[in-house]
Coordinates of C-alpha atoms in Angstrom, one line a residue:
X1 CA 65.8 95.5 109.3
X2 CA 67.9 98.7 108.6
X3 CA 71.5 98.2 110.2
X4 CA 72.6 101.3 112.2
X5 CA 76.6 102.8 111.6
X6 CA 78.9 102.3 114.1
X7 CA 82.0 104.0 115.2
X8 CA 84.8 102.3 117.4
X9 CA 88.0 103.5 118.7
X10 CA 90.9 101.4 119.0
X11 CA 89.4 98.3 117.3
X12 CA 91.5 95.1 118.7
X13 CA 93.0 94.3 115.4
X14 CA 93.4 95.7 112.6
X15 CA 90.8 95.6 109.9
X16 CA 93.3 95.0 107.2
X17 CA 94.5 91.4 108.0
X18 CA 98.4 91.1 108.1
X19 CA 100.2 89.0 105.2
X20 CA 102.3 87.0 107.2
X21 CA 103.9 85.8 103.8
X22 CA 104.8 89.5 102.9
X23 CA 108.3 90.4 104.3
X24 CA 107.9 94.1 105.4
X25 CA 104.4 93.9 106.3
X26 CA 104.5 94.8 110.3
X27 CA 105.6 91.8 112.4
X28 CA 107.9 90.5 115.7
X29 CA 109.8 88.3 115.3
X30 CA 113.6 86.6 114.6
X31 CA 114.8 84.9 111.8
X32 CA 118.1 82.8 111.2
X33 CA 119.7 82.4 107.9
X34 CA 120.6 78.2 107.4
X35 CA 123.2 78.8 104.5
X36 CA 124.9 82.4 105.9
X37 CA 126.2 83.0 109.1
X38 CA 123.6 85.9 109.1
X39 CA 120.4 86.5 111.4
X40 CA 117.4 89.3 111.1
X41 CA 115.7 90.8 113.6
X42 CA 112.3 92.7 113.3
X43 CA 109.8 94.4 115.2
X44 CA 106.6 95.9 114.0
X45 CA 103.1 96.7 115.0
X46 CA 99.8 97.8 113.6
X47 CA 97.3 100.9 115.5
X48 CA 94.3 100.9 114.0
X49 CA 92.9 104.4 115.6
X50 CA 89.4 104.0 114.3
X51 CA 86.9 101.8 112.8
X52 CA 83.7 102.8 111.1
X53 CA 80.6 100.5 110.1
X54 CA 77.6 101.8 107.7
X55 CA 74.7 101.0 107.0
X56 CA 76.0 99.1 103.8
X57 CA 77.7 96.6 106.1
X58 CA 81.1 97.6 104.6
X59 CA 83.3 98.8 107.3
X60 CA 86.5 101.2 106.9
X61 CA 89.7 101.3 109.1
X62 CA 92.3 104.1 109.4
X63 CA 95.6 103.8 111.4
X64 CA 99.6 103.9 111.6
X65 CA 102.1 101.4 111.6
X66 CA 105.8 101.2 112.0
X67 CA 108.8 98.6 111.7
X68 CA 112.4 97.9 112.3
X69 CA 114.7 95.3 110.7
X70 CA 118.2 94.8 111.7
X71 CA 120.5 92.4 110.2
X72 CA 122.9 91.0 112.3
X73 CA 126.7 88.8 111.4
X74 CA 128.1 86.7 113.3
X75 CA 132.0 87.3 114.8
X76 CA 132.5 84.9 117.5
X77 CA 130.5 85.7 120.6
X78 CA 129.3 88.9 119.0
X79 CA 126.7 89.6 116.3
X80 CA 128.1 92.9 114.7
X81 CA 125.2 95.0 113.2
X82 CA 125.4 94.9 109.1
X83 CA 122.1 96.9 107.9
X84 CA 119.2 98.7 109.6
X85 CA 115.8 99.2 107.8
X86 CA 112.9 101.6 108.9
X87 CA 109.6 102.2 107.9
X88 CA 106.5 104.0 109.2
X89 CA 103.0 105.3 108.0
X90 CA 99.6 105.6 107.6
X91 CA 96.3 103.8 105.9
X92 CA 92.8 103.7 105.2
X93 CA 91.3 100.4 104.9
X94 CA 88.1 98.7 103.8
X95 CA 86.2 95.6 103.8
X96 CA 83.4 94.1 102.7
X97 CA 82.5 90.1 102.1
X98 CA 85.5 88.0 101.5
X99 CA 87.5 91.5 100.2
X100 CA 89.7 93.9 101.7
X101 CA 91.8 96.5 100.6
X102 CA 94.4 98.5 102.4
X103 CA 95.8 102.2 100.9
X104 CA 99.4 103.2 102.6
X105 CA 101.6 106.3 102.6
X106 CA 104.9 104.4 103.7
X107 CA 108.3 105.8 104.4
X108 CA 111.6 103.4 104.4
X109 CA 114.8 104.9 105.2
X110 CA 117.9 102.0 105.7
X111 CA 121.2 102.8 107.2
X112 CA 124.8 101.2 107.1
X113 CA 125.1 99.0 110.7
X114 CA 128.1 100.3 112.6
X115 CA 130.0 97.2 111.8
X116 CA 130.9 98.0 108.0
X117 CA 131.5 101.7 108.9
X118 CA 134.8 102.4 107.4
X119 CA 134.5 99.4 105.8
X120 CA 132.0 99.8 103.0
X121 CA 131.1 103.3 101.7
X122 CA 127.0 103.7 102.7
X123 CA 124.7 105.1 100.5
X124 CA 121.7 107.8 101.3
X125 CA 118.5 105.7 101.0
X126 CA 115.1 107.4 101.9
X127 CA 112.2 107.1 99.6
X128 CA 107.9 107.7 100.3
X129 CA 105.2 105.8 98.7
X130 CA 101.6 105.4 98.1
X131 CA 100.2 101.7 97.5
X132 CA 97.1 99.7 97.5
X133 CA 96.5 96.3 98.3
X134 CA 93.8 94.2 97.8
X135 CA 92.7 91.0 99.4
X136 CA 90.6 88.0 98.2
X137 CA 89.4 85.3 101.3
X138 CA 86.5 83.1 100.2
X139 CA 87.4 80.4 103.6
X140 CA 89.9 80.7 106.7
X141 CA 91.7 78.5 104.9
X142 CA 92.6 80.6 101.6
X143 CA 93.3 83.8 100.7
X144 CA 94.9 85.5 97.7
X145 CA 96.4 89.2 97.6
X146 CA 97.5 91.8 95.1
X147 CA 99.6 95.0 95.1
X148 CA 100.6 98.3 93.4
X149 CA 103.0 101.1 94.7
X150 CA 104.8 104.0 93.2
X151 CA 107.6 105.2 95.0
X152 CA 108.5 109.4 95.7
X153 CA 111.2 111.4 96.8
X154 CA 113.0 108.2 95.7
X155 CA 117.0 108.3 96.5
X156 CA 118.8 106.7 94.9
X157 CA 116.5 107.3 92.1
X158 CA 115.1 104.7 89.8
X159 CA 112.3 103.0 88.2
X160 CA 109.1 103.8 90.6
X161 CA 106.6 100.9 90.1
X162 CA 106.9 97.9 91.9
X163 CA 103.9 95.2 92.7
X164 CA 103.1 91.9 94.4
X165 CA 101.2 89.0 94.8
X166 CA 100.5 86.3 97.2
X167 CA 98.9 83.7 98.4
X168 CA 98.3 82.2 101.8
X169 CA 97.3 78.6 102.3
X170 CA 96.0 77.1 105.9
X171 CA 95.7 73.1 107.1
X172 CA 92.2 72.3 109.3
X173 CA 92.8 73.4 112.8
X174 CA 93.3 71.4 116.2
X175 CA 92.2 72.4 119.5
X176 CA 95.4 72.1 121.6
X177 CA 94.2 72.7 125.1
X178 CA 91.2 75.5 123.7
X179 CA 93.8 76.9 121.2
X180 CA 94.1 76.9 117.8
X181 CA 97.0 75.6 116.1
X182 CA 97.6 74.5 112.0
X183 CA 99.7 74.2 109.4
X184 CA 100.3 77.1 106.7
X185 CA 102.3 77.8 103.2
X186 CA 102.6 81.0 102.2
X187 CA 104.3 82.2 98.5
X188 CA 104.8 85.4 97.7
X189 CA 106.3 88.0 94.8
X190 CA 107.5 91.3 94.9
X191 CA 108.4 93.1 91.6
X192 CA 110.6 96.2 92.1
X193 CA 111.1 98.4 88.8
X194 CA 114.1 99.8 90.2
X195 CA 116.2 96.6 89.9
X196 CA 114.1 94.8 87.4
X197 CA 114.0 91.9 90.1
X198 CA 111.7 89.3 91.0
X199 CA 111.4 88.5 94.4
X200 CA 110.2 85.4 96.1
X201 CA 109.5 84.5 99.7
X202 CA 108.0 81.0 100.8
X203 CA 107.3 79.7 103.8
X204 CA 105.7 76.8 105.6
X205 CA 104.9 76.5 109.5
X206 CA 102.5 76.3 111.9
X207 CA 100.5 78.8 113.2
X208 CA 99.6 79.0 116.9
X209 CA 96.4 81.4 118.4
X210 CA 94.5 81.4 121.1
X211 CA 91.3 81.4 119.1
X212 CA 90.0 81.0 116.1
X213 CA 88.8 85.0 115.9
X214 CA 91.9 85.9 116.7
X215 CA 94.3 87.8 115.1
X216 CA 97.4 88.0 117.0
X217 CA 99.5 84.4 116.5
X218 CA 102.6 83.5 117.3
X219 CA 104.4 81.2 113.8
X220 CA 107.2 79.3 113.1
X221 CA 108.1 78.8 110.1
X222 CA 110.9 77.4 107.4
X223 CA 111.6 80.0 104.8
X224 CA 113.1 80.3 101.1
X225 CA 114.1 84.0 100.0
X226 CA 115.3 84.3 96.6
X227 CA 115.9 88.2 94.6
X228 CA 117.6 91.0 95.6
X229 CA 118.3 92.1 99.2
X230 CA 115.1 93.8 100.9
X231 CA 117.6 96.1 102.7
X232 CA 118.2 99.5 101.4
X233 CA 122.3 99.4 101.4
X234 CA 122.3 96.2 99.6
X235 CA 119.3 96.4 97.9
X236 CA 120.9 95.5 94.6
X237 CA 122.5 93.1 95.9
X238 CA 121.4 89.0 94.9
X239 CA 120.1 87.2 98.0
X240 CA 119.3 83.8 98.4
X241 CA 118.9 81.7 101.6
X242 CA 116.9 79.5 103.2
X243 CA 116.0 80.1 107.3
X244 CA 113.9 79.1 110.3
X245 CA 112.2 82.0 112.1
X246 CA 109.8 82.5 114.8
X247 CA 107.4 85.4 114.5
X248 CA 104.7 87.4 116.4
X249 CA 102.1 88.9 114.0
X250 CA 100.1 91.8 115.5

């Protein structure tokens, strides 16, 4: 039986799954520092525009995405704004089997929050690059990832290469009332050239979906973050802290 292609706009989800233990991949969702008085605030989506199926049963995605992250003191009643991050861009994607691999353009630019205006002196930060992911899951209940990038148009300037690795880890599910809710762990590295830094993210939660086909979940998690800053204005800055956050993956 020859398998015709297929072509279908606006796919549900995206084709690429999301690493829900990568920090900047595209998710909803608010997180509050335990050992800072210091919360983040995200929101990010995925639009795959297209999705096209061969013959060869491999199927290729192609799409935008875009994110915000804010973080946010704490004064009192008020939560003055510290740091603003933004990034946006496109990618092809392919799958086939139990891989997956996922080619960006991504642009980041990250801005002083009015807060420190005046206070501390910010810094122009806008950069491009090109990476390429790739995705190992032999089971729903593993999965392994790996990552390349080269940064252009880089200010400040630095060493361009950065990678990352990860894993994802996943507890059988239970039906709670015809959803489908388990336990995860997540670890994952991020090796940035520019600093020469090394840094980790872990997390373990539970995952909540209303199927098992399903992509969308809501998560809440306990996290450990340990490097440099992810934002732009203090991204040379050591950060360590552990948190609890809640977060919508699209």
């Amino acid at each position: 039986m020859v398998l015709a292609e297929e072509w279908v706009f606006l796919p549900p989800s995206p084709l690429f799954k999301t690493l829900i233990g990568a920090p900047r991949d595209p998710y909803t969702g608010i997180t509050a520092y335990l050992n800072q008085t210091r919360y983040e605030g995200a929101v990010g989506d995925t639009f795959e525009f297209l999705r096209y199926s061969p013959a060869d049963q491999t199927q290729w995605g192609w799409g935008v995405f875009g994110q915000g992250y804010i973080l946010l003191g704490e004064n009192g009643p008020v939560f003055p704004m510290l740091a603003g991050d933004w990034y946006a861009g496109m990618y092809l994607s392919e799958a086939s089997g139990p891989f997956s691999h996922r080619l960006e353009f991504e642009h980041q630019s990250a801005h002083l929050g009015d807060s420190l205006q005046g206070v501390q002196t910010p810094i122009f930060f806008s950069r491009e690059n090109f990476n390429l992911t790739s995705s190992f899951q032999p089971s729903d209940q593993f999965r392994l990832y790996a990552g390349i990038g080269d940064w252009e148009n880089m200010y400040p300037r630095g060493s361009p290469f950065f990678c990352s690795a990860g894993t994802e880890a996943y507890s059988p599910a239970s039906d709670i009332g015809g959803t489908y809710l388990r336990g995860y762990f997540t670890a994952d590295f991020q090796w940035k050239g520019e600093t020469q830094s090394l840094n980790k993210n872990l997390e373990l939660g539970i995952q909540w979906k209303s199927s098992k086909g399903e992509s969308r979940d809501l998560r809440l998690a306990l996290v450990y973050y340990n490097g440099d800053s992810d934002f732009g204005q203090f991204y040379r800055d050591p950060d360590e802290h552990w948190a609890v956050g809640i977060y919508f993956d699209p």
